[in-house]
Short mmCIF file of C-alpha atoms in Angstrom, two decimals:
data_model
loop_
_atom_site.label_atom_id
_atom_site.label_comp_id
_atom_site.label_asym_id
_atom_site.label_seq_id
_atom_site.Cartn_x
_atom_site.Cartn_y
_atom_site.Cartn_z
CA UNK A 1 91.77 115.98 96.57
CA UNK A 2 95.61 116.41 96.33
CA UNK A 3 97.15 118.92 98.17
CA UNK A 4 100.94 120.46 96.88
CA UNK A 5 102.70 121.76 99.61
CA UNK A 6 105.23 124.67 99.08
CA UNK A 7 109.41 124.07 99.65
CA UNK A 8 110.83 124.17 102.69
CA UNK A 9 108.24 122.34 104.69
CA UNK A 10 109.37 119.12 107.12
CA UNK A 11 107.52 116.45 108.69
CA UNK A 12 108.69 115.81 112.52
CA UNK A 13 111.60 117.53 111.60
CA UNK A 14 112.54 115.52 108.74
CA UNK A 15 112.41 116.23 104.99
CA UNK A 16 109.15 114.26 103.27
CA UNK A 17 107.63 113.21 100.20
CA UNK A 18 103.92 112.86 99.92
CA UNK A 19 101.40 110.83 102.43
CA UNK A 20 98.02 109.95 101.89
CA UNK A 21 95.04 108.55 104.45
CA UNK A 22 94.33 105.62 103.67
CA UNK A 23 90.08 104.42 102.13
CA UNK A 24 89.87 108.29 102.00
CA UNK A 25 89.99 111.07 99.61
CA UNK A 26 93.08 113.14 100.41
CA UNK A 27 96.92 113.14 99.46
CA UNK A 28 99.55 115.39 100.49
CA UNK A 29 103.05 116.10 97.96
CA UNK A 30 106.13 118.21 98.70
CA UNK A 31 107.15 120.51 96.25
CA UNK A 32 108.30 119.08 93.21
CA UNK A 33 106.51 115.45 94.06
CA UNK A 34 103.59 116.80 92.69
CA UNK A 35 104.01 116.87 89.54
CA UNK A 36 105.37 112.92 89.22
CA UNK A 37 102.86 110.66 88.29
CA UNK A 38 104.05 107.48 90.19
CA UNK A 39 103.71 109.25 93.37
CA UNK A 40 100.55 110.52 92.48
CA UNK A 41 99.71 107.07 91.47
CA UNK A 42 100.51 105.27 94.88
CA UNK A 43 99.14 108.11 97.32
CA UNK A 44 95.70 107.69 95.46
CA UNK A 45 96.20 103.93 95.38
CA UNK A 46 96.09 104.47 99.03
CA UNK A 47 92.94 106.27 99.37
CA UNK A 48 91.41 103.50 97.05
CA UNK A 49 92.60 101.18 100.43
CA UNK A 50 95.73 99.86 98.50
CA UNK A 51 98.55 98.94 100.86
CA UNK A 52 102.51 98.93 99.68
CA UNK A 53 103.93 96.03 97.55
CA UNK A 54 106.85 94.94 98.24
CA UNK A 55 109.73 92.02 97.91
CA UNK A 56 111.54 90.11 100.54
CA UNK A 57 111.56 91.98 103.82
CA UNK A 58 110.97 95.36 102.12
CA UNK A 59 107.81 96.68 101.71
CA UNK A 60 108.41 99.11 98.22
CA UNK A 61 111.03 96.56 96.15
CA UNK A 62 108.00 95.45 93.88
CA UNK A 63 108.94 97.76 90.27
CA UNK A 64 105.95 95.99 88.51
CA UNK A 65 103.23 98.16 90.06
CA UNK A 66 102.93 101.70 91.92
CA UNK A 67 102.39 100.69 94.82
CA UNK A 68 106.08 99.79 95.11
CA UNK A 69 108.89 103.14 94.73
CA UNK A 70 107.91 106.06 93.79
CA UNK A 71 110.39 107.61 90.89
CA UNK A 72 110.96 111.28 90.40
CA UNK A 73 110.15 111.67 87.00
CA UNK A 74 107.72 113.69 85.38
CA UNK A 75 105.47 111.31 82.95
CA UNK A 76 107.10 107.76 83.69
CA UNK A 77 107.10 104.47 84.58
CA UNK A 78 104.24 103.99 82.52
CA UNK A 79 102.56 101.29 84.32
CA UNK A 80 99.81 99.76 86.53
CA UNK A 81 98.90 98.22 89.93
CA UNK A 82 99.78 94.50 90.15
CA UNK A 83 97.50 91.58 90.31
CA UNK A 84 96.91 91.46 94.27
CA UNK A 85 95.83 95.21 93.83
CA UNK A 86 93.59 95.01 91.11
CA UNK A 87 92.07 91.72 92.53
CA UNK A 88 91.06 93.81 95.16
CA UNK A 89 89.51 96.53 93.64
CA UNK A 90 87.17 94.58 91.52
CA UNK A 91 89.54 95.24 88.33
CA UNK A 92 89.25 93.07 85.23
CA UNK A 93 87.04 90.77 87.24
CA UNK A 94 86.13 88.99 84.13
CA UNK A 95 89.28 87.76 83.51
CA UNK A 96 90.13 86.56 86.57
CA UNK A 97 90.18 82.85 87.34
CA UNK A 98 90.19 81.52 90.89
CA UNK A 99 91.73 77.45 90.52
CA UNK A 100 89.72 74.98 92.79
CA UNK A 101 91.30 71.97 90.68
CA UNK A 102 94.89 71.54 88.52
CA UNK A 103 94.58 73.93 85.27
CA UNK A 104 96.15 74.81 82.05
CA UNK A 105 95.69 77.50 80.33
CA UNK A 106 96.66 81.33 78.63
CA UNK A 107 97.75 84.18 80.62
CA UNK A 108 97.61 87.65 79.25
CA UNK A 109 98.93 91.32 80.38
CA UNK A 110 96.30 93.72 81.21
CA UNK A 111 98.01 96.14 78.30
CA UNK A 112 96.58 93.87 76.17
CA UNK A 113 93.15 92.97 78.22
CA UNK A 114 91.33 94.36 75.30
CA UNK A 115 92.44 92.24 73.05
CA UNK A 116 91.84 89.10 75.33
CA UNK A 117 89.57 86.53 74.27
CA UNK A 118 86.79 84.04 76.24
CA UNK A 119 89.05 81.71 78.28
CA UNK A 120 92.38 83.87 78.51
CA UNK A 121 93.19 85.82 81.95
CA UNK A 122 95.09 88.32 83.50
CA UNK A 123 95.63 87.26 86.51
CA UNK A 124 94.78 83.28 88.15
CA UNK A 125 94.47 83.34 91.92
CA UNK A 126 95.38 80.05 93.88
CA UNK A 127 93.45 80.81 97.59
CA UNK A 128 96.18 79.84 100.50
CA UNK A 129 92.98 77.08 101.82
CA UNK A 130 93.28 75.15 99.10
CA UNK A 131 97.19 74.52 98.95
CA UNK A 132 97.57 74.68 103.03
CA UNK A 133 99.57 78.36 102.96
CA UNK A 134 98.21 81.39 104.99
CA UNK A 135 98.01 83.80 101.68
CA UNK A 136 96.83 83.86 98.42
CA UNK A 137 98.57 83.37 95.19
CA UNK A 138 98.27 85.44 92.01
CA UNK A 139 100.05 84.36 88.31
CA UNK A 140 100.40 86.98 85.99
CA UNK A 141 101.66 87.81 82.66
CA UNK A 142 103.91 91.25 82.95
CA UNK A 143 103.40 92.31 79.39
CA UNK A 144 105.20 95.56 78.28
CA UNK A 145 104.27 97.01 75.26
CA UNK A 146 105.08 100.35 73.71
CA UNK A 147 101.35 102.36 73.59
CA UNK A 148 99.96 100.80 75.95
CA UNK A 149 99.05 101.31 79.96
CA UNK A 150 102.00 99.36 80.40
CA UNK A 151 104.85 100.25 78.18
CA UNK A 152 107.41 101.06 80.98
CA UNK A 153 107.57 98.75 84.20
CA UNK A 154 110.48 98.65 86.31
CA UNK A 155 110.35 94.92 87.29
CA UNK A 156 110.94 91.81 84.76
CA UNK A 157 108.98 92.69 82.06
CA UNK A 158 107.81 89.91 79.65
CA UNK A 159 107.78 87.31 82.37
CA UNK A 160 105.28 85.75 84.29
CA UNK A 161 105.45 87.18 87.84
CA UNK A 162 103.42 85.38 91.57
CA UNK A 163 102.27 87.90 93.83
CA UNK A 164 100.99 86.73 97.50
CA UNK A 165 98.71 88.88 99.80
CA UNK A 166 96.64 87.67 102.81
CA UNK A 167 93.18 86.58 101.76
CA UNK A 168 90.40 88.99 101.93
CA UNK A 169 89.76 91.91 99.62
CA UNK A 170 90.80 94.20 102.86
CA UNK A 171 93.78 96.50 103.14
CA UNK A 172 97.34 94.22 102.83
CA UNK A 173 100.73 94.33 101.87
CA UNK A 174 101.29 92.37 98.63
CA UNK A 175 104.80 90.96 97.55
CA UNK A 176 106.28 90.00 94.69
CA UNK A 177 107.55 85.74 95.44
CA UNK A 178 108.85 84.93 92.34
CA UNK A 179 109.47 85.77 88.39
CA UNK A 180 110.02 83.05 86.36
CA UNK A 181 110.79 82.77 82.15
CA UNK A 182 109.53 80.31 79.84
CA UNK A 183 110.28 76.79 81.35
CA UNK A 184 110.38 77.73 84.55
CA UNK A 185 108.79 76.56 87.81
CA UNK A 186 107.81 77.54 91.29
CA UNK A 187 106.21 75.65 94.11
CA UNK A 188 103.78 76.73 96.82
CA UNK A 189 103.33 73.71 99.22
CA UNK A 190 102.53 70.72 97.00
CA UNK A 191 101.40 72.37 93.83
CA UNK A 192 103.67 73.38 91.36
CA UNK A 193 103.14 76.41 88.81
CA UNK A 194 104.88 75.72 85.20
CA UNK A 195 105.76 77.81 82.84
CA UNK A 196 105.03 76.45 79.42
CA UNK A 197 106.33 79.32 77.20
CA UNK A 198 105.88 82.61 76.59
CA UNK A 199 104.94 84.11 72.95
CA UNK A 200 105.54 87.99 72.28
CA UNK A 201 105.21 87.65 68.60
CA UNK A 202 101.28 87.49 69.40
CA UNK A 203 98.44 89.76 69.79
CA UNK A 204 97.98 89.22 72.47
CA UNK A 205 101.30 88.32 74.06
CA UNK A 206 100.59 84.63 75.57
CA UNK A 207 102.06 82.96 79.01
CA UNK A 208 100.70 79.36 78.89
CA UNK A 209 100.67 77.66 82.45
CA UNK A 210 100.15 74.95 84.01
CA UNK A 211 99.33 74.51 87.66
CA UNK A 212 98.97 70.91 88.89
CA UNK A 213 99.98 68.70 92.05
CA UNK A 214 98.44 67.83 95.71
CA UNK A 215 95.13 68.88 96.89
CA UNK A 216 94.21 70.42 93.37
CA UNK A 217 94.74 67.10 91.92
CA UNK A 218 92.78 64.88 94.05
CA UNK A 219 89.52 65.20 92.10
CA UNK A 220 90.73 65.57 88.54
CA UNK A 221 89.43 63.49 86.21
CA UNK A 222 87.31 61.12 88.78
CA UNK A 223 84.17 59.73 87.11
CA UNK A 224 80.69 60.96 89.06
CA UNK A 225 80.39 57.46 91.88
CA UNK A 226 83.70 58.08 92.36
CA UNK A 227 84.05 61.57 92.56
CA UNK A 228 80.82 62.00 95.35
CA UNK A 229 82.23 59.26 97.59
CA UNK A 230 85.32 61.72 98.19
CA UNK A 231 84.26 64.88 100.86
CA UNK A 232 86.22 67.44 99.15
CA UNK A 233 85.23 66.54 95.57
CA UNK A 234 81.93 67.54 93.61
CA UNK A 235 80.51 66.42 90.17
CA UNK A 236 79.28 70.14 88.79
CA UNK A 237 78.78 71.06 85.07
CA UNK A 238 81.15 73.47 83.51
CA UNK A 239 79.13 75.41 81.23
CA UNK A 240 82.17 77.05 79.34
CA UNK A 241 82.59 72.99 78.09
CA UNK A 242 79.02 71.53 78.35
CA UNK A 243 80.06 68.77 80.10
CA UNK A 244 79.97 67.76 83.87
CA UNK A 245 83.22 67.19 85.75
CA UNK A 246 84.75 66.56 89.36
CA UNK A 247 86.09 69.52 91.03
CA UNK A 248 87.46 70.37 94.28
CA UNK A 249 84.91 71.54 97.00
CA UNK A 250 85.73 75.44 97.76
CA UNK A 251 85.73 77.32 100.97
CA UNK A 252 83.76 80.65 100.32
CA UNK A 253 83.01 82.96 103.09
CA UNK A 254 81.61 86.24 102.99
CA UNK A 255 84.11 87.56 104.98
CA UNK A 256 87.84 86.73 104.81
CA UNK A 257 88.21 87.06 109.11
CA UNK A 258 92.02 86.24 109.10
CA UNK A 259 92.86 89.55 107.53
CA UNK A 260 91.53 91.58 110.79
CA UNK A 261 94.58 91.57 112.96
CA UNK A 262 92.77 93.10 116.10
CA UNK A 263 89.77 92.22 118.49
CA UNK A 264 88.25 95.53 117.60
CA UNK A 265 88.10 95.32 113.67
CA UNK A 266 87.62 91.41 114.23
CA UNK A 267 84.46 92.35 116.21
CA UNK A 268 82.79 95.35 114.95
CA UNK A 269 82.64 95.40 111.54
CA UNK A 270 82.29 91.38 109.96
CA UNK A 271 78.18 91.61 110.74
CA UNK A 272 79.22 89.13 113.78
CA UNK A 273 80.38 86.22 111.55
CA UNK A 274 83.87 86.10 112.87
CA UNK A 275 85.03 85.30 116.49
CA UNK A 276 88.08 86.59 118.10
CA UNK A 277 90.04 83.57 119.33
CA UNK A 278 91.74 85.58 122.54
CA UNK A 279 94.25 82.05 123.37
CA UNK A 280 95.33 82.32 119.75
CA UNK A 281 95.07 86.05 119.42
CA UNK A 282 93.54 85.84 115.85
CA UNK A 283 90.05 86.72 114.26
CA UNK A 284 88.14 82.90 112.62
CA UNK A 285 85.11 82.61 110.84
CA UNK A 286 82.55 81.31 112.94
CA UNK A 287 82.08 78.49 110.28
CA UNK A 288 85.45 77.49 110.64
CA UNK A 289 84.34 74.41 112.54
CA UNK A 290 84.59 70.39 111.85
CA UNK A 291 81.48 69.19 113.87
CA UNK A 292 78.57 69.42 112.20
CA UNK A 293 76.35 70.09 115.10
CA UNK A 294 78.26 73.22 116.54
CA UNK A 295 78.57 74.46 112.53
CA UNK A 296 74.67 74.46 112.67
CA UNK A 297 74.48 76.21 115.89
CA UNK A 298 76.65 79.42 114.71
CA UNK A 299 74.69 82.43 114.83
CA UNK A 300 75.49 86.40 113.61
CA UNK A 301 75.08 89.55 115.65
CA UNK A 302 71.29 89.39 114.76
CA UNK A 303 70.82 85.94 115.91
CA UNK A 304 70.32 84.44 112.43
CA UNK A 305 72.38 81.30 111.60
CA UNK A 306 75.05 81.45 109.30
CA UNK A 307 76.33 78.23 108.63
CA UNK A 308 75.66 75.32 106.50
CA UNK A 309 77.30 71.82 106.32
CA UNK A 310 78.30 70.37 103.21
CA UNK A 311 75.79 67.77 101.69
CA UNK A 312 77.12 65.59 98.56
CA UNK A 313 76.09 67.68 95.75
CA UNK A 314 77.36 71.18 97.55
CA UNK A 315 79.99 72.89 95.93
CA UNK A 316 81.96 73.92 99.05
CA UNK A 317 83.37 71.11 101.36
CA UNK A 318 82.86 70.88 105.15
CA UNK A 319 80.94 74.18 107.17
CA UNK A 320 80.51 76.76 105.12
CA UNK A 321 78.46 80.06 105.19
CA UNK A 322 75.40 79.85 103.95
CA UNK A 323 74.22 81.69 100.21
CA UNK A 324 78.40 82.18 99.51
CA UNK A 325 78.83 78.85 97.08
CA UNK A 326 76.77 78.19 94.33
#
């Protein structure tokens, strides 16, 4: 429900623009706010549990999505939500492509996502586990083209853009890391992300990628003996190709623990598979362990186990929850 409030009204004294609750279903607008869509846009984004995307230290400078700045203007920017957002919300989910092993491939905008074919994406998410860095990584395509749900973004448009977010589908700030043109290159850790080229004269527009290096490397291309005598590597089929091939082992958990920043939250609402670490003052999975025995001991709040340990063929590496990796 969206409330406009009449002129002249302050909040704590102060002059205001809109406010929303957040996972809820009201938003508040002062005056003339109401009638601009990108405020309208990023107080509901909040009651869909969207947090603010930012850049650097501040939490707004993102232009590519409205969750960023709000803009006092009637019937413009004409744009979206940005990858981290959408991820989150269950958006476009079939065109989403979560790497477990070094990938090249086509990158679309989601103003052309209906023109996308088997194999293309909007969005390829690189989890923080498997590179070694506390968030996740998004690559996108910011296409802008006139008629479209995107024919008016305020950040870099027609280049490929990484968002980061901590992992977990929960509420987060998102930020914009880097924007890169055709040739360029960014690095999280030891895996680099290429940019190939970009094509506009297409329909769709096309950002080919390549992401390669470290961890996401070290099962590519192994032959099956070879590939089962290494822990993090499994020989699986990939259907899409008909063909078997090594892959890195994933780490899947139902619940993403680390983005519950308080004992509480960390406690009450995970169905008992995280712990609260008090020395370390952070919530863990509780099969976030490295000895087998204690990984098959870990129980929930109803006193079922939880956790499995990785046998060769298993497509997640180490203790992982049970029923999450198939």
């Amino acid at each position: 429900v969206v409330f406009c409030i009449p002129k002249g009204t302050t909040w704590d004294g102060e002059g205001w623009i809109a406010y929303a609750n957040i996972n809820s279903w009201d938003s508040f607008y002062n005056d003339d706010w109401c009638t601009y869509v990108s405020i309208q846009m990023h107080e509901v984004g909040h009651n869909i549990d969207l947090a603010h995307s930012g850049q650097g230290n501040n939490e707004y400078d993102d232009g590519s999505g409205m969750m960023g700045y709000s803009y006092a203007e009637d019937d413009t920017p004409v744009m979206c939500f940005t990858p981290p957002k959408y991820w989150q919300i269950g958006w476009y989910d079939d065109r989403i492509a979560t790497l477990s092993t070094a990938w090249k491939g086509e990158i679309v905008g989601i103003a052309e996502y209906d023109l996308s074919e088997e194999g293309q994406y909007v969005a390829v998410r690189i989890k923080g586990s498997t590179v070694g860095a506390r968030r996740d990584y998004f690559i996108s395509f910011n296409r802008m083209k006139d008629g479209t749900c995107i024919s008016d973004t305020r950040e870099s448009p027609n280049k490929v853009l990484i968002h980061s977010r901590y992992p977990g589908t929960g509420y987060a700030l998102s930020k914009l890391v880097a924007v890169k043109i055709s040739g360029g290159s960014h690095k999280i850790g030891d895996v680099t992300i290429k940019v190939l080229s970009i094509n506009t004269d297409v329909n769709p527009g096309i950002a080919t990628i390549e992401v390669n290096g470290g961890s996401l490397d070290e099962c590519l291309g192994l032959k099956e003996k070879k590939c089962k005598k290494k822990k993090k590597c499994t020989f699986t089929e990939e259907p899409e190709k008909k063909k078997y091939a090594c892959k890195a082992k994933k780490e899947e958990y139902d619940f993403e623990c680390d983005s519950n920043k308080d004992k509480y939250y960390c406690e009450s609402f995970t169905s008992g598979v995280c712990r609260w670490e008090k020395k370390k003052s952070k919530c863990t999975h509780k099969c976030k362990v490295k000895n087998k025995k204690k990984c098959k001991k870990q129980k929930n709040e109803y006193s079922k186990k939880i956790c499995k340990w990785s046998e060769v063929d298993d497509p997640c590496v180490g203790c992982h929850q049970k029923d999450t990796c198939a």
